[in-house]
PDB file of C-alpha atoms in Angstrom:
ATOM      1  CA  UNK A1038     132.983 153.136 166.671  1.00 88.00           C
ATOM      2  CA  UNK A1039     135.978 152.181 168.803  1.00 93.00           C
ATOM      3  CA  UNK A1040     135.394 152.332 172.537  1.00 96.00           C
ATOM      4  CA  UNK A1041     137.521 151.701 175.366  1.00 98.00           C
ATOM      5  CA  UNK A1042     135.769 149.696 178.838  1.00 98.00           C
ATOM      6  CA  UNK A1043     137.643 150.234 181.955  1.00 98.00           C
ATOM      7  CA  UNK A1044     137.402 148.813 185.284  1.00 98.00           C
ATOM      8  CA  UNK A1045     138.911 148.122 188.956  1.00 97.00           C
ATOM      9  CA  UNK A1046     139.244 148.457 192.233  1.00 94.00           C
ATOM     10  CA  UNK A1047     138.480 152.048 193.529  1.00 92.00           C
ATOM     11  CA  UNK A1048     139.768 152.480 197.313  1.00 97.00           C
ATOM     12  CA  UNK A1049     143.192 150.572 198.102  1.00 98.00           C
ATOM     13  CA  UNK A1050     145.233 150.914 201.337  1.00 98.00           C
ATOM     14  CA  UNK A1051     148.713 152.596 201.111  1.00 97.00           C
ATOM     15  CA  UNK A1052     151.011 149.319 200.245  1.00 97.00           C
ATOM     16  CA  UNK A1053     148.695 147.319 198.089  1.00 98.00           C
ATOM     17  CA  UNK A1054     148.671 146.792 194.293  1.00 98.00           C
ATOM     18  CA  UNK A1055     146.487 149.293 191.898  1.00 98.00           C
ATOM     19  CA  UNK A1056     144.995 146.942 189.099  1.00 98.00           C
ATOM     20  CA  UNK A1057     142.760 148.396 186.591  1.00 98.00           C
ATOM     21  CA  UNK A1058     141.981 146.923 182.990  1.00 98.00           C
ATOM     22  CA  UNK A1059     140.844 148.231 180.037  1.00 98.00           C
ATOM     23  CA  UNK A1060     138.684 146.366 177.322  1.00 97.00           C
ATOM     24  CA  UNK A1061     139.069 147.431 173.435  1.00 96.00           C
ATOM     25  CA  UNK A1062     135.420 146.913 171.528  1.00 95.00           C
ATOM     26  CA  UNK A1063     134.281 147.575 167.862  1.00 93.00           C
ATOM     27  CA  UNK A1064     138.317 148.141 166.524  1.00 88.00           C
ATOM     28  CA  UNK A1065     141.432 146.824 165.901  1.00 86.00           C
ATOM     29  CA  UNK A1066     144.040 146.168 168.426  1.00 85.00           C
ATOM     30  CA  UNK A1067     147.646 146.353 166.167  1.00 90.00           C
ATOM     31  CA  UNK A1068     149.019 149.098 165.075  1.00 92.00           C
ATOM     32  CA  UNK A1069     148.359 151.151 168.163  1.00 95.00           C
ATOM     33  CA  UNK A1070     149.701 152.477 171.074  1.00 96.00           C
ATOM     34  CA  UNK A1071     147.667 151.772 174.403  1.00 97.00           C
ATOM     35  CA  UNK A1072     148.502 154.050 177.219  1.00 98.00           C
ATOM     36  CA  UNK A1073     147.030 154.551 180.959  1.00 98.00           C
ATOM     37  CA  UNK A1074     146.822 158.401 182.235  1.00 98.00           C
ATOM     38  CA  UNK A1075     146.026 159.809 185.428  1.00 98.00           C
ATOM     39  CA  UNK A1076     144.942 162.747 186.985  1.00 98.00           C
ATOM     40  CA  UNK A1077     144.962 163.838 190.442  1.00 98.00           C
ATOM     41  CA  UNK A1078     142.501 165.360 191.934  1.00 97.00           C
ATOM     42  CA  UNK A1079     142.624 169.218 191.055  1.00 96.00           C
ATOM     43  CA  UNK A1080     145.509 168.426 188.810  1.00 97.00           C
ATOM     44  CA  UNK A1081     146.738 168.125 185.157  1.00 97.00           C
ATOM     45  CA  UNK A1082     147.387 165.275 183.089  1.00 98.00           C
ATOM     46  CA  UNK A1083     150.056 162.773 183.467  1.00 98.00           C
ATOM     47  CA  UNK A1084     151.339 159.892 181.139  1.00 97.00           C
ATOM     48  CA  UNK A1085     151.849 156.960 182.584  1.00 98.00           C
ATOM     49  CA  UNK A1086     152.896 154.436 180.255  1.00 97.00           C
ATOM     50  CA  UNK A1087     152.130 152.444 177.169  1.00 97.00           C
ATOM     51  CA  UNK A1088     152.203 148.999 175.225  1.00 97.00           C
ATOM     52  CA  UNK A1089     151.871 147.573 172.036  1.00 94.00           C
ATOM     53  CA  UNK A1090     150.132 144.535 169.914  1.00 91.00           C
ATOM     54  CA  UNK A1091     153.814 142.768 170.700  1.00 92.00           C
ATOM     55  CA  UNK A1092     154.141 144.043 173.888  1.00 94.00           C
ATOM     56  CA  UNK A1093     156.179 146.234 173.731  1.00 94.00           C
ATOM     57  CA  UNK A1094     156.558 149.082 177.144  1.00 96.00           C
ATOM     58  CA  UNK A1095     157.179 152.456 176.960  1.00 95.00           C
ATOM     59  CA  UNK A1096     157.121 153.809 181.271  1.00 95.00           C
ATOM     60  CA  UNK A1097     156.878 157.628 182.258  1.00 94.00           C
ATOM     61  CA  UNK A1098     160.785 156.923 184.419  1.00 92.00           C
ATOM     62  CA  UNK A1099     158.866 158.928 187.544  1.00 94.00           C
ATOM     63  CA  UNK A1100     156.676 155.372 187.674  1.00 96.00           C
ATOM     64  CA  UNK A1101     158.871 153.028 185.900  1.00 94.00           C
ATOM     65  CA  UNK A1102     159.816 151.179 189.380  1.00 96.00           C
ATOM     66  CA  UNK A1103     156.221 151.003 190.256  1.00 98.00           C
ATOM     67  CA  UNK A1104     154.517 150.131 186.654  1.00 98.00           C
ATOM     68  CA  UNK A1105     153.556 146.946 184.894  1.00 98.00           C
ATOM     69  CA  UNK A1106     151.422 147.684 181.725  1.00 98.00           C
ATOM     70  CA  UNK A1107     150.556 144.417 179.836  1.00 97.00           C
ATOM     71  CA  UNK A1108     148.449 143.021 177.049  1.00 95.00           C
ATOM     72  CA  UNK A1109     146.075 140.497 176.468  1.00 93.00           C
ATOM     73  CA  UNK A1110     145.414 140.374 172.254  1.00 90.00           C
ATOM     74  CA  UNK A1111     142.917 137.478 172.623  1.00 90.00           C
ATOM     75  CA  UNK A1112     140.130 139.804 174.850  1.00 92.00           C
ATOM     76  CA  UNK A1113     141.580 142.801 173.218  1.00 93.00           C
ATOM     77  CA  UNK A1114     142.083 143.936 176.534  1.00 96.00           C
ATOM     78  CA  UNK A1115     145.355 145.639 178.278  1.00 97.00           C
ATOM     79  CA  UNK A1116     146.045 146.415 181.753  1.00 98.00           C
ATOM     80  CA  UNK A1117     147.826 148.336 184.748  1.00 98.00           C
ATOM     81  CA  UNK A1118     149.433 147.411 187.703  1.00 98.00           C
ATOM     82  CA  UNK A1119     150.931 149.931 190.102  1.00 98.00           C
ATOM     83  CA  UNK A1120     152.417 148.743 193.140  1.00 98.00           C
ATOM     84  CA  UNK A1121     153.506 150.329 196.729  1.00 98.00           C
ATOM     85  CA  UNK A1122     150.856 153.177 196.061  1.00 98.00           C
ATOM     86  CA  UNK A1123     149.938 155.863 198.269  1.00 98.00           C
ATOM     87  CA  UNK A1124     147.681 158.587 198.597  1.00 98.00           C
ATOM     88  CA  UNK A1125     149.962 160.726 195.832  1.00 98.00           C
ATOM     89  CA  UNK A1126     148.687 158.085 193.746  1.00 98.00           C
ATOM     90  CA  UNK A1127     144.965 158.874 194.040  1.00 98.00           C
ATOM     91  CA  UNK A1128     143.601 159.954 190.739  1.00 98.00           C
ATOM     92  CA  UNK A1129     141.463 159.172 187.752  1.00 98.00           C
ATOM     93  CA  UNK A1130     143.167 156.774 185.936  1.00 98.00           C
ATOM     94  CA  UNK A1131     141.925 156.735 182.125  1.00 98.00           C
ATOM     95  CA  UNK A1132     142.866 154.066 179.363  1.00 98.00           C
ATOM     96  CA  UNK A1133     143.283 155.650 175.517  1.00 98.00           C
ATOM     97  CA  UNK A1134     144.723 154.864 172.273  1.00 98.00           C
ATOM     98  CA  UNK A1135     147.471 156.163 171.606  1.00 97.00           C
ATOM     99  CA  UNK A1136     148.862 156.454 167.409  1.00 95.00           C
ATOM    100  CA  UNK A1137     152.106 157.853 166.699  1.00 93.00           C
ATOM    101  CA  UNK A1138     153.330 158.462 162.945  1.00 90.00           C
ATOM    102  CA  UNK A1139     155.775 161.040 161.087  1.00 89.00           C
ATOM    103  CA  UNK A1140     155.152 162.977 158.274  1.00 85.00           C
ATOM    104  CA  UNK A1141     158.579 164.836 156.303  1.00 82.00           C
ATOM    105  CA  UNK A1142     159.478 166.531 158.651  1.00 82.00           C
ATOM    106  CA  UNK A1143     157.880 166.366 161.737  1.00 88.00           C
ATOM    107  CA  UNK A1144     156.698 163.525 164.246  1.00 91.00           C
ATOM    108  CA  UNK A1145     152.970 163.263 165.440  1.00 93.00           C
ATOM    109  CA  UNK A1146     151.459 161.681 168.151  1.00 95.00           C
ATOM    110  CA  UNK A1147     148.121 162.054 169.555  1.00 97.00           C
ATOM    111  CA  UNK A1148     145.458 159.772 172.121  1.00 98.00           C
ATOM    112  CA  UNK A1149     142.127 159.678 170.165  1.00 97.00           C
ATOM    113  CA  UNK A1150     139.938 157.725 172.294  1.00 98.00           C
ATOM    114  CA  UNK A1151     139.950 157.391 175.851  1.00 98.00           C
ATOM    115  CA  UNK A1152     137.813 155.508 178.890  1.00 98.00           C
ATOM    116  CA  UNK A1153     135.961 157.558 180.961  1.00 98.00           C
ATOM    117  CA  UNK A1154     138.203 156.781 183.707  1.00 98.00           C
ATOM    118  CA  UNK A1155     137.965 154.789 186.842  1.00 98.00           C
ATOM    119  CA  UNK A1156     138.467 156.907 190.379  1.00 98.00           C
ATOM    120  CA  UNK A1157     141.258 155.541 192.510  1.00 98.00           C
ATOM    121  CA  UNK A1158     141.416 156.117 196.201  1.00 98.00           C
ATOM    122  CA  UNK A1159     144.178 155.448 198.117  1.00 98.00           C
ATOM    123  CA  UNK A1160     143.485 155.427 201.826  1.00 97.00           C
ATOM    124  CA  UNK A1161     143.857 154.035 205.188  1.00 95.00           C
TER     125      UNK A1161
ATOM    126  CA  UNK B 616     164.225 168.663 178.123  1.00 52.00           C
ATOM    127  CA  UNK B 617     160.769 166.694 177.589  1.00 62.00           C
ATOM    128  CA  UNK B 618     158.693 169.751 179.648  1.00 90.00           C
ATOM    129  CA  UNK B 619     155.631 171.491 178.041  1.00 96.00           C
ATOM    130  CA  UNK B 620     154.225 174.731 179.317  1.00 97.00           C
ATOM    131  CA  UNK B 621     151.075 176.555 179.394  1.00 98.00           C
ATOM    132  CA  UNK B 622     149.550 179.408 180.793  1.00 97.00           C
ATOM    133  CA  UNK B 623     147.119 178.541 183.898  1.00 97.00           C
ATOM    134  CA  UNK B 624     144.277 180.755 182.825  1.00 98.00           C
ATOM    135  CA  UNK B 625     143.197 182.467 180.005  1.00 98.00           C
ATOM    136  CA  UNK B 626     139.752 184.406 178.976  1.00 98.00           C
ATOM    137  CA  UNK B 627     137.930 184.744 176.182  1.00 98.00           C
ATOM    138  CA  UNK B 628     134.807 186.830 175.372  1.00 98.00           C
ATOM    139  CA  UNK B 629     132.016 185.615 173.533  1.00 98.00           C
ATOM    140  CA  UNK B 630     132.468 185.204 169.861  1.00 97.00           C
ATOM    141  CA  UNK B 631     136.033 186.581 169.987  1.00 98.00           C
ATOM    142  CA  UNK B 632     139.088 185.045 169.236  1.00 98.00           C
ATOM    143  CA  UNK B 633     141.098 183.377 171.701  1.00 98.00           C
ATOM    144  CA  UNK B 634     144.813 181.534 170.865  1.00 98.00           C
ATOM    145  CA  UNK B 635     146.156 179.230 173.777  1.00 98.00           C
ATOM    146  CA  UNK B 636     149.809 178.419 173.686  1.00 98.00           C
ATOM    147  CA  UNK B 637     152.574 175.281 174.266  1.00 98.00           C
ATOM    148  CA  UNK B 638     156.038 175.453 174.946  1.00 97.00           C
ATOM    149  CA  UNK B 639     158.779 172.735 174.546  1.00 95.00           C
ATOM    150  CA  UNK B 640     161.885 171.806 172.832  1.00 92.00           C
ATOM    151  CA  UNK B 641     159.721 168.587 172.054  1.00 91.00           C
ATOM    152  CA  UNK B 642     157.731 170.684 169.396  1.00 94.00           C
ATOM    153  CA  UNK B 643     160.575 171.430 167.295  1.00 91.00           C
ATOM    154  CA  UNK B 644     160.264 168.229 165.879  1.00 89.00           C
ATOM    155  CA  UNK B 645     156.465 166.895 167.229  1.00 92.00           C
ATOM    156  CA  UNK B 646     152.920 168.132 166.531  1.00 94.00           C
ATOM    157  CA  UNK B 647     151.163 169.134 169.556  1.00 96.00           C
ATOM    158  CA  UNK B 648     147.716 167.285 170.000  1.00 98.00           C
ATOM    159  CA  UNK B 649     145.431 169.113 171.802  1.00 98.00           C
ATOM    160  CA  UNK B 650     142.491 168.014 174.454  1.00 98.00           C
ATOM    161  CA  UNK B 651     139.633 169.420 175.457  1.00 98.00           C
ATOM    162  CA  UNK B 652     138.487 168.361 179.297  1.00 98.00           C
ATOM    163  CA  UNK B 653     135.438 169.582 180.833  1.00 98.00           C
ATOM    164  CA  UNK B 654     134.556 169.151 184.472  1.00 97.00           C
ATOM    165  CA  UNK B 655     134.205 165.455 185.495  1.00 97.00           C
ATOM    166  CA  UNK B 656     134.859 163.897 182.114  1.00 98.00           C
ATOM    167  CA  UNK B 657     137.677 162.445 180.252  1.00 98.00           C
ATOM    168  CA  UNK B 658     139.393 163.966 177.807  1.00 98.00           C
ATOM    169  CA  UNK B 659     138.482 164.549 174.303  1.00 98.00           C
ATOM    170  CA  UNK B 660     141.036 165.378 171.073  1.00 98.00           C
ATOM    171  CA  UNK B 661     140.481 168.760 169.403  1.00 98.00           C
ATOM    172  CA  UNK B 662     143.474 169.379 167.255  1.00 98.00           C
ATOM    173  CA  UNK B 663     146.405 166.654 166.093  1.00 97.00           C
ATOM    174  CA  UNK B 664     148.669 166.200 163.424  1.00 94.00           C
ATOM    175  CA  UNK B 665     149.453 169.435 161.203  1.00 92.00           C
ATOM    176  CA  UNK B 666     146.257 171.009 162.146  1.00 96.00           C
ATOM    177  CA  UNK B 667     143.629 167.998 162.106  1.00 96.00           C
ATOM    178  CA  UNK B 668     140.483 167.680 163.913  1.00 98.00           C
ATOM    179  CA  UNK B 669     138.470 164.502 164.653  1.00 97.00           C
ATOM    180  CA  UNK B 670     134.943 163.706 163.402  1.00 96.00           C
ATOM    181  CA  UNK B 671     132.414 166.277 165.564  1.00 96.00           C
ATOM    182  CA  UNK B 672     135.022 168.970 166.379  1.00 98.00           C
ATOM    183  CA  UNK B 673     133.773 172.169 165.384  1.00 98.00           C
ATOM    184  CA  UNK B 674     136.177 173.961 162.753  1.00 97.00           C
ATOM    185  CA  UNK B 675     136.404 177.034 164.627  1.00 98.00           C
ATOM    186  CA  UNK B 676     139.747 175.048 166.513  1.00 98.00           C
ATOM    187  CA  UNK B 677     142.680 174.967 164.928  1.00 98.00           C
ATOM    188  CA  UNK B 678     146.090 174.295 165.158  1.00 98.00           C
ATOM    189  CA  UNK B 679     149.194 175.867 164.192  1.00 97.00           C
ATOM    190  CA  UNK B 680     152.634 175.434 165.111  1.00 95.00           C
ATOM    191  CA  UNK B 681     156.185 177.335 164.921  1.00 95.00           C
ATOM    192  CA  UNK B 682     159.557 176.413 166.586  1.00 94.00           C
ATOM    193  CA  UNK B 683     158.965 175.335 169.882  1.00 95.00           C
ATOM    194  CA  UNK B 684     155.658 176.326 169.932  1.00 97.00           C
ATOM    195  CA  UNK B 685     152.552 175.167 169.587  1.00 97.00           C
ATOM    196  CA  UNK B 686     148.662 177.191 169.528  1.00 98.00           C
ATOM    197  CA  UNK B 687     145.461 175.911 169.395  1.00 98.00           C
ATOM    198  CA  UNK B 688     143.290 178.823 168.313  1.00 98.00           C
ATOM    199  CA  UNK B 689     139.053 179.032 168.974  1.00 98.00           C
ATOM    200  CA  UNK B 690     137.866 181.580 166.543  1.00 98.00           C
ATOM    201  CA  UNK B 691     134.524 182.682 167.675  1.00 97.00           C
ATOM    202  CA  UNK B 692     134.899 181.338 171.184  1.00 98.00           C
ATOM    203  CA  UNK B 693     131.100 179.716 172.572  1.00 98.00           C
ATOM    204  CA  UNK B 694     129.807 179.458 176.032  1.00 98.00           C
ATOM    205  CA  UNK B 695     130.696 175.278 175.431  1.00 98.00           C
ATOM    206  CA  UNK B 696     133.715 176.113 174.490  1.00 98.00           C
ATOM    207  CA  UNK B 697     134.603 176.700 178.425  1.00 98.00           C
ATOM    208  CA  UNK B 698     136.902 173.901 179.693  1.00 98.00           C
ATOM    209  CA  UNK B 699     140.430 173.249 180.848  1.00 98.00           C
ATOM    210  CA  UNK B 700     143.489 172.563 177.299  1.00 98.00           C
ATOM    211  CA  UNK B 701     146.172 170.530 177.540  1.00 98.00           C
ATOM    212  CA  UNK B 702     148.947 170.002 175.015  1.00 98.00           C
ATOM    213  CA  UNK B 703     150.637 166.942 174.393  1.00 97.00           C
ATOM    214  CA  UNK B 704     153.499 165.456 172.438  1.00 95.00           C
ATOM    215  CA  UNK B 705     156.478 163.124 172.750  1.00 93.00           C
ATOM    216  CA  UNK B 706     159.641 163.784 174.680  1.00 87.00           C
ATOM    217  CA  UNK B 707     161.847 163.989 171.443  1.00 74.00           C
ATOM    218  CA  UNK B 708     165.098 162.552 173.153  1.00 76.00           C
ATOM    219  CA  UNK B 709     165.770 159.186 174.288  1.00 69.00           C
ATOM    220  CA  UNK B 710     164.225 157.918 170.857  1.00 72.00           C
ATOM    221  CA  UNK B 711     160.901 159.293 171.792  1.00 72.00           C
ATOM    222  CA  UNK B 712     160.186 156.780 174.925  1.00 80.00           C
ATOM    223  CA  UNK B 713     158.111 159.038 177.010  1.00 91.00           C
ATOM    224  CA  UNK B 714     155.004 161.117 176.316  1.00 94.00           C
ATOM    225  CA  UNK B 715     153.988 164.024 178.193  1.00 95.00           C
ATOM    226  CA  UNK B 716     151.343 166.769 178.828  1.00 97.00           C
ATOM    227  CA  UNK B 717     151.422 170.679 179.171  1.00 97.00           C
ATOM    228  CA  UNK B 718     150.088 171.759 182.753  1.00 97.00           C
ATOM    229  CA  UNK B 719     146.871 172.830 181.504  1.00 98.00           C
ATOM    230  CA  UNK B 720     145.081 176.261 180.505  1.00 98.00           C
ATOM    231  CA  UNK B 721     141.787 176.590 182.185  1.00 98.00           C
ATOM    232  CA  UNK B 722     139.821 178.777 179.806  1.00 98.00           C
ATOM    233  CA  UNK B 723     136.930 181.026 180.276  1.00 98.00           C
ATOM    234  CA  UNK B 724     134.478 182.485 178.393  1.00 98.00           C
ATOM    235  CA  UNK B 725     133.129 185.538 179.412  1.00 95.00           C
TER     236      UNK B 725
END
């Protein structure tokens, strides 16, 4: 059973550096699509970004300036780093694994396992 | 445009049918997912694909989908069954870069 460890720091000052990572246990790290999500407090669901086995980004362009998702294959493990944040960017920020596909006709994509998110505070 | 919309709120009585809906130009050519998020825990999928639900979801969800719309329907709603939907799919321009969420339907069971 695949699940996703997450950890970080949970209050930061406006300015500093968010850095969270996210550990991959009991699966396989190719052939997915690893994503960070947050959610404000009181709020819905945003996309934040995504990376690959290679490495390869994919950035929600309202974060893309701010954003640094990258990978580390030999812990299975994959990280974010959001800089300059400030108290818009408290949240729960949750890791998941993204899988993306297309049948005939139509495309799929869907997040089928996530962390159980790590509470960011962004205060002075 | 990349936007998916739900309604805010919807309600349900028990055992009755409920159908909550998703909006975008995305799901002419993407399957919604669908997650299920209950107060103070992450997300968890309900629906994907064509109308596919992961080990442990109940089979009264399902999924259905027609032009730029998407539904997840409960059929016999339960008291556990109370918990905020969102949608989710791809942002089908731009070769599919960007994934996004529907603002959320907080349902109720009454």
């Amino acid at each position: 059973q695949l699940q996703l460890q997450q950890w970080g720091a949970g209050l930061l000052k406006p300015s500093e550096t968010l850095s969270l990572t996210c550990a991959v246990y009991g699966g396989s790290f190719s052939g997915y699509y690893w994503s960070w999500i947050r959610q404000p407090p009181g709020k819905g669901l945003e996309w934040i970004g995504e990376i690959n086995h290679s490495g390869s980004t994919n950035y929600n362009p309202s974060l893309k300036s701010r954003v640094t998702i990258s990978i580390h294959t030999s812990k299975n493990q994959f990280s974010l780093k959001l800089s300059s944040v400030t108290a818009a960017d408290t949240a729960v920020y949750y890791c998941a694994r993204g899988q993306r596909g297309s049948y005939v006709y139509y495309y799929y994509y869907y997040m089928d396992v996530w962390g159980k998110g790590t509470t960011v505070t962004v205060s002075s | 445009s990349s936007e998916l919309t739900q309604d805010p709120a919807v309600s349900v009585a028990l055992g009755q049918t409920v159908r909550i809906t998703c909006q975008g130009d995305s799901l002419r050519g993407y399957y919604a997912s669908w997650y299920q998020q209950k107060p103070g825990q992450a997300p968890v999928l309900v629906i994907y694909g064509e109308n596919n639900r992961p080990s442990g979801i109940p089979d009264r969800f399902s999924g259905s989908s027609s032009g730029n719309t998407a539904s997840l329907t409960i059929t016999g709603a339960q008291a556990e069954d109370e918990a905020d939907y969102y949608c989710n799919s791809r942002d089908s321009s731009g070769n599919h870069l960007r994934a996004v969420f529907g603002g959320g339907t907080q349902l109720t069971v009454l």
